[in-house]
Short mmCIF file of C-alpha atoms in Angstrom, two decimals:
data_model
loop_
_atom_site.label_atom_id
_atom_site.label_comp_id
_atom_site.label_asym_id
_atom_site.label_seq_id
_atom_site.Cartn_x
_atom_site.Cartn_y
_atom_site.Cartn_z
CA MET A 1 3.99 27.65 3.39
CA ARG A 2 7.45 29.12 3.64
CA GLU A 3 7.54 28.76 7.41
CA ALA A 4 6.20 25.19 7.25
CA LEU A 5 8.77 24.33 4.59
CA ARG A 6 11.53 25.91 6.67
CA ARG A 7 10.52 23.85 9.70
CA ALA A 8 10.46 20.64 7.66
CA LEU A 9 13.93 21.27 6.22
CA ARG A 10 15.32 22.37 9.57
CA ARG A 11 14.81 18.78 10.70
CA ARG A 12 16.71 17.57 7.62
CA PRO A 13 19.76 19.85 7.32
CA GLN A 14 21.54 17.68 4.75
CA LEU A 15 18.53 17.84 2.42
CA ARG A 16 18.31 21.59 2.98
CA ARG A 17 21.94 22.06 1.91
CA LEU A 18 21.43 19.94 -1.20
CA LEU A 19 18.29 21.88 -2.22
CA ARG A 20 20.20 25.13 -1.72
CA ASP A 21 22.98 23.87 -3.99
CA LEU A 22 20.47 22.77 -6.64
CA ALA A 23 18.60 26.08 -6.40
CA ARG A 24 21.88 27.80 -7.37
CA ALA A 25 23.26 25.35 -9.95
CA ILE A 26 20.13 24.90 -12.07
CA PRO A 27 19.38 28.64 -12.57
CA ALA A 28 23.08 29.27 -13.26
CA ALA A 29 22.71 26.90 -16.23
CA GLY A 30 19.56 28.67 -17.44
CA GLY A 31 16.90 26.52 -15.82
CA THR A 32 14.40 26.70 -12.97
CA VAL A 33 13.89 24.11 -10.22
CA TYR A 34 10.69 23.32 -8.31
CA LEU A 35 9.76 21.12 -5.39
CA VAL A 36 6.71 19.16 -6.53
CA GLY A 37 4.24 16.48 -5.53
CA GLY A 38 3.91 14.55 -2.31
CA PHE A 39 6.59 16.41 -0.35
CA LEU A 40 4.55 19.63 -0.55
CA ARG A 41 1.25 17.80 -0.13
CA ASN A 42 2.41 16.28 3.15
CA ILE A 43 3.50 19.68 4.44
CA VAL A 44 0.10 21.16 3.65
CA GLU A 45 -1.58 18.22 5.40
CA GLY A 46 0.63 18.60 8.46
CA ARG A 47 2.33 15.25 7.85
CA GLU A 48 6.02 14.47 7.91
CA PRO A 49 7.35 15.04 4.35
CA GLY A 50 8.56 11.90 2.64
CA ASP A 51 10.16 11.38 -0.76
CA VAL A 52 11.56 14.44 -2.51
CA ASP A 53 10.71 15.07 -6.17
CA LEU A 54 11.98 18.00 -8.18
CA LEU A 55 11.05 19.44 -11.56
CA VAL A 56 13.55 21.28 -13.75
CA THR A 57 12.30 23.53 -16.55
CA GLY A 58 14.27 25.44 -19.16
CA LEU A 59 16.84 22.67 -19.63
CA SER A 60 16.82 19.52 -21.72
CA TYR A 61 17.01 16.11 -20.08
CA ARG A 62 20.63 15.71 -21.20
CA ARG A 63 21.65 19.19 -20.06
CA THR A 64 20.01 18.58 -16.67
CA GLY A 65 22.08 15.43 -16.27
CA ASP A 66 25.25 17.32 -17.13
CA VAL A 67 24.51 19.95 -14.48
CA LEU A 68 23.73 17.32 -11.83
CA ARG A 69 26.88 15.33 -12.55
CA SER A 70 28.94 18.49 -12.45
CA LEU A 71 27.36 19.45 -9.13
CA SER A 72 28.08 16.02 -7.70
CA VAL A 73 31.81 16.81 -7.88
CA GLU A 74 31.31 19.87 -5.66
CA ALA A 75 28.47 18.68 -3.36
CA PRO A 76 29.69 15.98 -0.95
CA SER A 77 26.12 14.90 -0.18
CA ILE A 78 25.61 13.53 -3.72
CA ARG A 79 26.89 9.95 -3.94
CA LYS A 80 25.97 9.41 -7.58
CA VAL A 81 23.58 10.50 -10.34
CA VAL A 82 21.87 7.84 -12.44
CA ALA A 83 19.27 7.78 -15.20
CA ALA A 84 16.08 6.00 -14.18
CA GLY A 85 12.50 5.42 -15.34
CA ARG A 86 11.31 3.16 -18.12
CA HIS A 87 8.40 5.20 -19.54
CA PHE A 88 9.21 8.61 -18.11
CA PRO A 89 12.98 9.22 -17.79
CA VAL A 90 14.23 11.00 -14.68
CA HIS A 91 17.58 11.62 -13.06
CA ARG A 92 17.94 10.01 -9.65
CA ILE A 93 20.32 11.41 -7.07
CA ALA A 94 21.65 8.92 -4.52
CA VAL A 95 22.58 10.81 -1.36
CA ASP A 96 25.22 9.91 1.18
CA TRP A 97 23.11 10.30 4.33
CA GLY A 98 21.01 7.17 3.84
CA LYS A 99 19.10 5.09 1.31
CA GLU A 100 17.03 8.06 0.22
CA TYR A 101 16.79 9.02 -3.45
CA ILE A 102 15.79 12.33 -5.01
CA ASP A 103 14.12 12.15 -8.41
CA ILE A 104 14.57 15.09 -10.78
CA SER A 105 12.36 15.18 -13.85
CA ASN A 106 11.90 17.48 -16.82
CA PRO A 107 8.49 18.59 -18.09
CA ARG A 108 6.36 16.04 -19.85
CA SER A 109 5.20 17.01 -23.31
CA GLY A 110 1.59 17.49 -24.25
CA GLY A 111 0.36 19.13 -21.06
CA ARG A 112 -2.68 21.34 -20.86
CA HIS A 113 -2.55 24.89 -19.58
CA HIS A 114 -5.08 25.35 -16.74
CA PRO A 115 -3.65 28.31 -14.83
CA ARG A 116 -5.04 30.24 -11.93
CA ARG A 117 -4.25 33.84 -11.13
CA PRO A 118 -0.96 34.39 -9.29
CA GLU A 119 -2.85 36.32 -6.60
CA ASP A 120 -4.74 33.10 -5.76
CA ALA A 121 -1.51 31.84 -4.17
CA ARG A 122 -0.96 34.74 -1.74
CA ASP A 123 -0.52 33.89 1.92
CA ASP A 124 -3.75 34.11 3.91
CA GLY A 125 -1.99 35.28 7.09
CA HIS A 126 -1.48 31.78 8.46
CA GLY A 127 1.42 30.78 6.24
CA TRP A 128 -0.79 29.05 3.65
CA PRO A 129 -1.78 30.41 0.27
CA SER A 130 -5.31 31.58 -0.26
CA ALA A 131 -6.93 28.69 -2.08
CA GLY A 132 -9.37 30.64 -4.21
CA THR A 133 -12.12 28.74 -5.99
CA GLY A 134 -10.06 25.86 -7.32
CA ARG A 135 -11.50 26.50 -10.79
CA ASP A 136 -10.01 28.31 -13.74
CA ALA A 137 -11.08 31.92 -13.90
CA PRO A 138 -11.72 33.73 -17.20
CA GLY A 139 -8.63 35.55 -18.27
CA SER A 140 -6.47 33.94 -15.59
CA VAL A 141 -2.77 33.97 -16.23
CA VAL A 142 0.42 32.43 -14.92
CA PRO A 143 3.80 34.18 -15.02
CA ALA A 144 5.57 33.24 -18.22
CA ASP A 145 8.57 31.79 -16.42
CA ASP A 146 6.35 29.34 -14.54
CA ARG A 147 4.16 28.37 -17.47
CA GLU A 148 6.18 25.30 -18.40
CA ALA A 149 6.02 23.97 -14.85
CA VAL A 150 2.27 24.55 -14.59
CA ASP A 151 1.79 22.87 -17.96
CA ASP A 152 3.64 19.83 -16.61
CA ALA A 153 1.55 19.88 -13.42
CA SER A 154 -1.57 19.78 -15.57
CA ARG A 155 -0.65 16.18 -16.42
CA ARG A 156 -0.43 15.10 -12.79
CA ASP A 157 -3.08 12.84 -11.34
CA PHE A 158 -4.78 14.72 -8.48
CA THR A 159 -4.92 18.33 -7.39
CA ILE A 160 -3.33 17.60 -4.00
CA ASN A 161 -0.30 16.33 -5.94
CA GLY A 162 -0.26 19.34 -8.28
CA LEU A 163 1.48 21.81 -5.95
CA LEU A 164 4.80 23.39 -6.95
CA PHE A 165 7.30 25.49 -5.01
CA ARG A 166 9.81 27.38 -7.10
CA LEU A 167 13.21 27.50 -5.39
CA ALA A 168 14.98 30.84 -5.63
CA PRO A 169 18.72 31.00 -6.41
CA ASP A 170 19.72 33.03 -3.34
CA ARG A 171 17.32 32.71 -0.42
CA PHE A 172 15.85 29.61 -1.94
CA ILE A 173 12.88 29.32 0.45
CA GLU A 174 12.32 32.93 1.53
CA ASP A 175 12.26 34.21 -2.04
CA GLY A 176 10.61 31.09 -3.44
CA ARG A 177 7.16 30.98 -5.00
CA LEU A 178 4.30 28.61 -4.23
CA LEU A 179 2.08 27.63 -7.16
CA ASP A 180 -1.25 25.93 -6.65
CA PRO A 181 -2.73 26.10 -10.15
CA PHE A 182 -5.51 23.54 -9.63
CA GLY A 183 -6.81 24.23 -6.14
CA GLY A 184 -4.98 21.45 -4.35
CA ILE A 185 -4.80 23.30 -1.04
CA GLU A 186 -8.52 24.01 -1.16
CA ASP A 187 -9.11 20.29 -1.76
CA VAL A 188 -6.93 19.40 1.22
CA ARG A 189 -9.00 21.75 3.34
CA GLY A 190 -12.21 20.31 1.92
CA LYS A 191 -10.90 16.73 2.28
CA ARG A 192 -11.44 15.90 -1.40
CA ILE A 193 -9.54 13.68 -3.82
CA ARG A 194 -10.07 15.36 -7.18
CA CYS A 195 -8.43 14.80 -10.54
CA VAL A 196 -6.52 17.56 -12.27
CA GLY A 197 -8.68 18.69 -15.19
CA GLU A 198 -10.93 16.07 -16.76
CA ALA A 199 -10.94 12.90 -14.67
CA ALA A 200 -11.60 10.70 -17.70
CA ASP A 201 -8.46 12.02 -19.41
CA ARG A 202 -6.31 11.36 -16.33
CA PHE A 203 -7.56 7.79 -16.03
CA ARG A 204 -7.09 7.06 -19.72
CA GLU A 205 -3.49 8.30 -19.46
CA ASP A 206 -2.83 5.85 -16.62
CA PRO A 207 -5.55 3.42 -15.44
CA LEU A 208 -3.58 2.81 -12.23
CA ARG A 209 -4.79 6.21 -11.04
CA ILE A 210 -8.22 4.65 -10.54
CA VAL A 211 -6.98 2.56 -7.61
CA ARG A 212 -4.60 5.31 -6.51
CA ALA A 213 -7.57 7.63 -5.98
CA ILE A 214 -9.12 5.06 -3.65
CA ARG A 215 -5.79 4.59 -1.86
CA LEU A 216 -5.28 8.33 -1.32
CA LYS A 217 -8.82 8.61 0.07
CA ASN A 218 -8.39 5.72 2.49
CA GLU A 219 -5.02 6.95 3.70
CA ARG A 220 -6.69 10.19 4.87
CA ARG A 221 -9.34 10.15 7.55
CA GLY A 222 -12.55 11.86 6.47
CA PHE A 223 -11.57 12.36 2.82
CA VAL A 224 -14.01 11.67 -0.01
CA LEU A 225 -13.75 11.32 -3.76
CA HIS A 226 -14.87 14.40 -5.65
CA PRO A 227 -18.18 13.58 -7.43
CA ALA A 228 -16.70 14.03 -10.92
CA THR A 229 -13.74 11.81 -10.02
CA ALA A 230 -15.98 9.11 -8.53
CA SER A 231 -18.28 9.26 -11.53
CA ALA A 232 -15.38 8.77 -13.96
CA ILE A 233 -14.11 5.79 -11.94
CA ARG A 234 -17.54 4.19 -11.94
CA ARG A 235 -17.96 4.78 -15.68
CA LEU A 236 -14.48 3.91 -16.94
CA GLY A 237 -12.97 1.73 -14.22
CA PRO A 238 -14.35 -1.65 -15.33
CA ARG A 239 -13.03 -1.05 -18.84
CA LEU A 240 -9.67 0.57 -18.06
CA LEU A 241 -8.51 -1.22 -14.92
CA PRO A 242 -7.62 -4.53 -16.63
CA ALA A 243 -4.98 -2.61 -18.61
CA ALA A 244 -3.16 -1.47 -15.46
CA SER A 245 0.19 -3.03 -14.59
CA PRO A 246 -0.51 -5.93 -12.18
CA ASP A 247 2.63 -5.23 -10.15
CA ARG A 248 1.87 -1.52 -9.73
CA LEU A 249 -1.80 -2.22 -9.07
CA SER A 250 -0.84 -4.65 -6.32
CA VAL A 251 1.21 -1.94 -4.58
CA GLU A 252 -1.69 0.55 -4.63
CA LEU A 253 -4.22 -2.05 -3.49
CA VAL A 254 -2.07 -3.26 -0.59
CA ARG A 255 -1.37 0.30 0.57
CA SER A 256 -5.06 1.15 0.53
CA LEU A 257 -5.99 -2.02 2.39
CA SER A 258 -3.26 -1.36 4.95
CA ALA A 259 -4.62 2.14 5.61
CA ASP A 260 -8.33 1.28 5.83
CA PRO A 261 -9.20 -2.27 4.76
CA ALA A 262 -12.96 -2.11 5.28
CA GLY A 263 -13.18 1.34 3.66
CA THR A 264 -11.20 0.10 0.66
CA ILE A 265 -13.57 -2.84 0.12
CA ASP A 266 -16.59 -0.56 0.48
CA ASP A 267 -15.16 1.79 -2.16
CA LEU A 268 -14.26 -1.01 -4.57
CA LEU A 269 -17.79 -2.41 -4.33
CA ARG A 270 -19.52 0.96 -4.60
CA LEU A 271 -17.47 1.95 -7.64
CA GLY A 272 -17.92 -1.39 -9.43
CA LEU A 273 -14.27 -2.45 -9.21
CA LEU A 274 -14.37 -5.42 -6.85
CA LYS A 275 -15.78 -7.68 -9.55
CA ILE A 276 -12.87 -6.65 -11.79
CA LEU A 277 -10.20 -7.34 -9.18
CA LEU A 278 -11.88 -10.52 -7.91
CA PRO A 279 -13.87 -11.98 -10.81
CA GLU A 280 -13.88 -15.31 -8.94
CA ALA A 281 -16.40 -13.76 -6.50
CA ARG A 282 -18.59 -12.24 -9.21
CA ARG A 283 -21.64 -14.47 -8.54
CA SER A 284 -22.07 -13.27 -4.99
CA GLY A 285 -20.18 -10.01 -5.22
CA ASN A 286 -22.22 -7.89 -2.80
CA ARG A 287 -22.46 -10.60 -0.15
CA THR A 288 -18.76 -11.41 -0.53
CA ALA A 289 -17.80 -7.76 -0.14
CA GLU A 290 -19.95 -7.43 2.96
CA ARG A 291 -18.30 -10.46 4.53
CA ILE A 292 -14.79 -9.26 3.66
CA ALA A 293 -15.49 -5.82 5.16
CA ALA A 294 -17.15 -7.33 8.24
CA ARG A 295 -14.11 -9.54 8.87
CA TYR A 296 -11.76 -6.58 8.51
CA ARG A 297 -13.75 -4.64 11.09
CA PHE A 298 -13.77 -7.63 13.44
CA LEU A 299 -10.00 -8.04 13.03
CA ARG A 300 -9.43 -4.38 13.82
CA ARG A 301 -11.48 -4.69 17.00
CA SER A 302 -9.80 -7.95 17.99
CA LEU A 303 -6.19 -7.00 17.29
CA GLY A 304 -6.44 -3.30 18.12
CA THR A 305 -4.16 -2.42 15.21
CA PRO A 306 -4.29 -2.81 11.42
CA PRO A 307 -3.92 -6.53 10.59
CA PRO A 308 -0.48 -7.72 9.51
CA LEU A 309 -0.01 -8.24 5.80
CA HIS A 310 -0.66 -12.01 5.68
CA LEU A 311 -4.00 -11.58 7.50
CA LEU A 312 -4.89 -8.51 5.46
CA LEU A 313 -4.48 -10.36 2.16
CA GLY A 314 -5.67 -13.74 3.41
CA ASN A 315 -8.95 -12.17 4.49
CA LEU A 316 -9.41 -10.62 1.05
CA LEU A 317 -9.45 -14.09 -0.52
CA ALA A 318 -11.03 -16.07 2.33
CA ASP A 319 -14.42 -16.59 0.61
CA LEU A 320 -12.93 -18.37 -2.39
CA PRO A 321 -12.23 -22.09 -2.61
CA LEU A 322 -8.62 -22.72 -1.65
CA GLU A 323 -7.27 -23.34 -5.16
CA ALA A 324 -9.21 -20.39 -6.60
CA ALA A 325 -7.86 -18.17 -3.81
CA LEU A 326 -4.28 -19.22 -4.55
CA ALA A 327 -4.79 -18.56 -8.26
CA ALA A 328 -6.24 -15.11 -7.49
CA ALA A 329 -3.29 -14.28 -5.21
CA ARG A 330 -0.87 -15.09 -8.02
CA ARG A 331 -2.89 -13.18 -10.61
CA LEU A 332 -3.02 -10.10 -8.38
CA ARG A 333 0.75 -10.38 -7.75
CA LEU A 334 0.16 -10.13 -4.01
CA PRO A 335 3.34 -9.78 -1.94
CA ASP A 336 4.54 -12.33 0.62
CA LEU A 337 2.67 -15.04 -1.26
CA ARG A 338 4.03 -17.85 0.90
CA SER A 339 2.58 -16.33 4.09
CA VAL A 340 -0.71 -15.61 2.37
CA VAL A 341 -0.92 -19.24 1.22
CA SER A 342 -0.16 -20.47 4.76
CA THR A 343 -2.88 -18.20 6.13
CA LEU A 344 -5.44 -19.47 3.64
CA ARG A 345 -4.57 -23.11 4.29
CA CYS A 346 -4.78 -22.60 8.05
CA LEU A 347 -8.12 -20.79 7.77
CA HIS A 348 -9.50 -23.59 5.59
CA THR A 349 -8.41 -26.12 8.23
CA LEU A 350 -9.97 -24.14 11.08
CA THR A 351 -13.27 -23.42 9.38
CA HIS A 352 -13.83 -26.92 7.95
CA PRO A 353 -12.91 -29.41 10.70
CA GLU A 354 -15.55 -31.78 9.38
CA LYS A 355 -13.39 -32.35 6.31
CA LEU A 356 -10.35 -33.39 8.35
CA ARG A 357 -9.47 -36.97 9.06
CA PHE A 358 -7.74 -36.03 12.31
CA PRO A 359 -9.42 -32.72 13.27
CA ARG A 360 -7.69 -32.16 16.63
CA ALA A 361 -4.20 -33.11 15.45
CA GLU A 362 -4.46 -31.24 12.15
CA THR A 363 -5.87 -28.14 13.85
CA GLU A 364 -2.98 -28.19 16.31
CA SER A 365 -0.48 -28.62 13.48
CA ALA A 366 -1.96 -25.69 11.56
CA LEU A 367 -2.01 -23.30 14.54
CA LEU A 368 1.43 -24.15 15.84
CA ALA A 369 3.00 -23.73 12.40
CA THR A 370 3.44 -20.05 13.31
CA GLU A 371 5.02 -18.35 16.30
CA GLU A 372 1.99 -16.03 16.55
CA PRO A 373 -1.17 -18.16 16.29
CA GLY A 374 -3.25 -15.34 17.77
CA GLY A 375 -3.61 -13.65 14.35
CA TRP A 376 -4.89 -16.82 12.71
CA ILE A 377 -7.31 -17.38 15.58
CA ALA A 378 -8.56 -13.79 15.17
CA LEU A 379 -9.12 -14.37 11.44
CA TYR A 380 -10.96 -17.64 12.19
CA ARG A 381 -13.20 -15.88 14.71
CA ALA A 382 -13.83 -13.09 12.21
CA ALA A 383 -14.84 -15.63 9.56
CA GLN A 384 -17.19 -17.41 11.94
CA HIS A 385 -18.70 -14.11 13.07
CA ALA A 386 -19.25 -12.89 9.50
CA GLY A 387 -20.92 -16.20 8.65
CA ASN A 388 -23.09 -16.18 11.80
CA ARG A 389 -21.49 -19.42 12.96
CA PRO A 390 -20.29 -20.28 16.48
CA ALA A 391 -16.53 -20.19 17.04
CA ARG A 392 -14.53 -22.72 19.02
CA ASP A 393 -12.28 -21.52 21.83
CA LEU A 394 -9.02 -22.16 20.02
CA THR A 395 -6.93 -20.27 22.55
CA ARG A 396 -8.00 -22.73 25.20
CA PHE A 397 -7.42 -25.57 22.74
CA ILE A 398 -3.82 -24.45 22.17
CA GLY A 399 -3.29 -24.32 25.90
CA LYS A 400 -4.44 -27.93 26.17
CA CYS A 401 -2.16 -28.94 23.28
CA ARG A 402 0.87 -27.36 24.92
CA ALA A 403 0.05 -29.09 28.19
CA THR A 404 -0.25 -32.51 26.49
CA PRO A 405 3.14 -34.11 25.80
CA LEU A 406 3.92 -35.16 22.23
CA ILE A 407 4.82 -38.82 22.63
CA VAL A 408 5.30 -40.03 19.06
CA ASN A 409 7.15 -37.82 16.58
CA GLY A 410 9.30 -38.24 13.50
CA ILE A 411 12.51 -38.77 15.46
CA TRP A 412 10.92 -41.58 17.50
CA LEU A 413 9.58 -43.24 14.35
CA GLU A 414 12.98 -43.08 12.64
CA LYS A 415 14.78 -44.53 15.65
CA ASN A 416 12.31 -47.40 15.83
CA GLY A 417 12.68 -48.35 12.19
CA PHE A 418 9.38 -47.12 10.74
CA PRO A 419 9.64 -46.82 6.95
CA GLU A 420 9.77 -43.41 5.32
CA GLY A 421 6.73 -42.13 3.45
CA PRO A 422 3.16 -40.96 4.07
CA ILE A 423 2.65 -43.65 6.72
CA ARG A 424 4.80 -41.69 9.19
CA ARG A 425 2.58 -38.62 8.95
CA GLU A 426 -0.54 -40.74 9.37
CA ILE A 427 0.89 -42.45 12.47
CA ILE A 428 1.86 -39.14 14.06
CA PHE A 429 -1.59 -37.62 13.43
CA ARG A 430 -3.47 -40.74 14.54
CA VAL A 431 -1.56 -41.06 17.82
CA ARG A 432 -1.84 -37.31 18.48
CA GLU A 433 -5.58 -37.36 17.74
CA GLU A 434 -6.18 -40.15 20.20
CA THR A 435 -4.00 -38.43 22.80
CA LEU A 436 -5.80 -35.07 22.52
CA ALA A 437 -9.16 -36.86 22.62
CA GLY A 438 -8.16 -38.50 25.88
CA LYS A 439 -8.37 -42.01 24.49
CA VAL A 440 -4.62 -42.54 24.85
CA THR A 441 -3.28 -41.37 28.19
CA ARG A 442 -0.15 -43.45 28.78
CA ARG A 443 3.13 -43.44 26.86
CA ILE A 444 3.08 -47.21 26.45
CA ASP A 445 -0.41 -47.06 24.89
CA ALA A 446 0.73 -44.42 22.39
CA MET A 447 3.70 -46.53 21.34
CA ARG A 448 1.52 -49.64 21.01
CA LEU A 449 -0.90 -47.71 18.76
CA ALA A 450 2.00 -46.62 16.57
CA GLU A 451 3.32 -50.19 16.36
CA SER A 452 -0.12 -51.44 15.34
CA MET A 453 -0.01 -49.13 12.28
CA ARG A 454 3.43 -50.23 11.08
#
């Protein structure tokens, strides 16, 4: 772990210098500082480390702030120190090398002590700690000076996020100490998402963790939910999930869909959560889920990459009537709502031409409303495929539209004195429909048709 951590920080020298300064300042004030959470998890997984989170023990929240503000005078890399967090206060360091923030927290109260033996964290010869069994052993102990940090880690969500690395005051990495009190490294090796301690307790503390578990699984190829974690989600999810913050839930859902959309839908259905997130589809939940997943797979094959956000979210709601889909998008606090609405309206136009008064003209208008109609065409083809319906060749249709001059438009109508109002739209669509159908081929005929509708 030390060598992997050294390599990661070698690529980020400014962060390394700041961690070195913190590793000296915090102990000098009587505290201890740990790297925690996702930064360490990513290193273990072989991923590029992302956000940096630190834990400070032995100091109060106020005293920690005093030390950080005092350090900011001496460390040029610290731009400012601010208090943040509504429910769980942290100190946030704004650095001068970019938009990155470093969050520094103090231990949460009420943790549970689930230690493993210190020898379980010895290097196995490859730079990683020996993972042990991942279960508490009778009589296991944790060094007294790390007990507060481990107690705080016992309130974290999942074992892969429960790693800690204690920074030493002098050689802050070389003399540091890795703590893996809950078998997180073993779970990374075994490709498991497992709650720290009792899964039911973790989900009651924060129902959002239910969807986060699914997101973490789908962000990692080949990972599975630990049986006890999956069982707790299935048992408690339908009751607890409605209490989760809609805004935070939306973030977790979108991230999971972005990583593996079909896998996310499969998990939500299997664990009984899809009917909670999309109650509008409750009557035909299984069939709806199968169609959503099938369309996601079709989109992945068609586009070759994960679908862009508006297609990703539009597909999620594509089986609902248009107004119900819009209401669901607002209730779920989905991002980029305007693009999602445009996608849903376009899909409704493409899949229900029989309901259109001017099917050719309105289809053209819908497709050419975006600079990239290929995504909407892919979603249309996915919808037709999932419904076992034939699909029109809309790419060829667009080519024909672009090759057919637009004779009558709003500017022409205004110049020729046509009154404002809905009649202008109807004239434009009617003339365009007849032109695309081949019934109007000459400019003079198009203008005569427009005049006849004045």
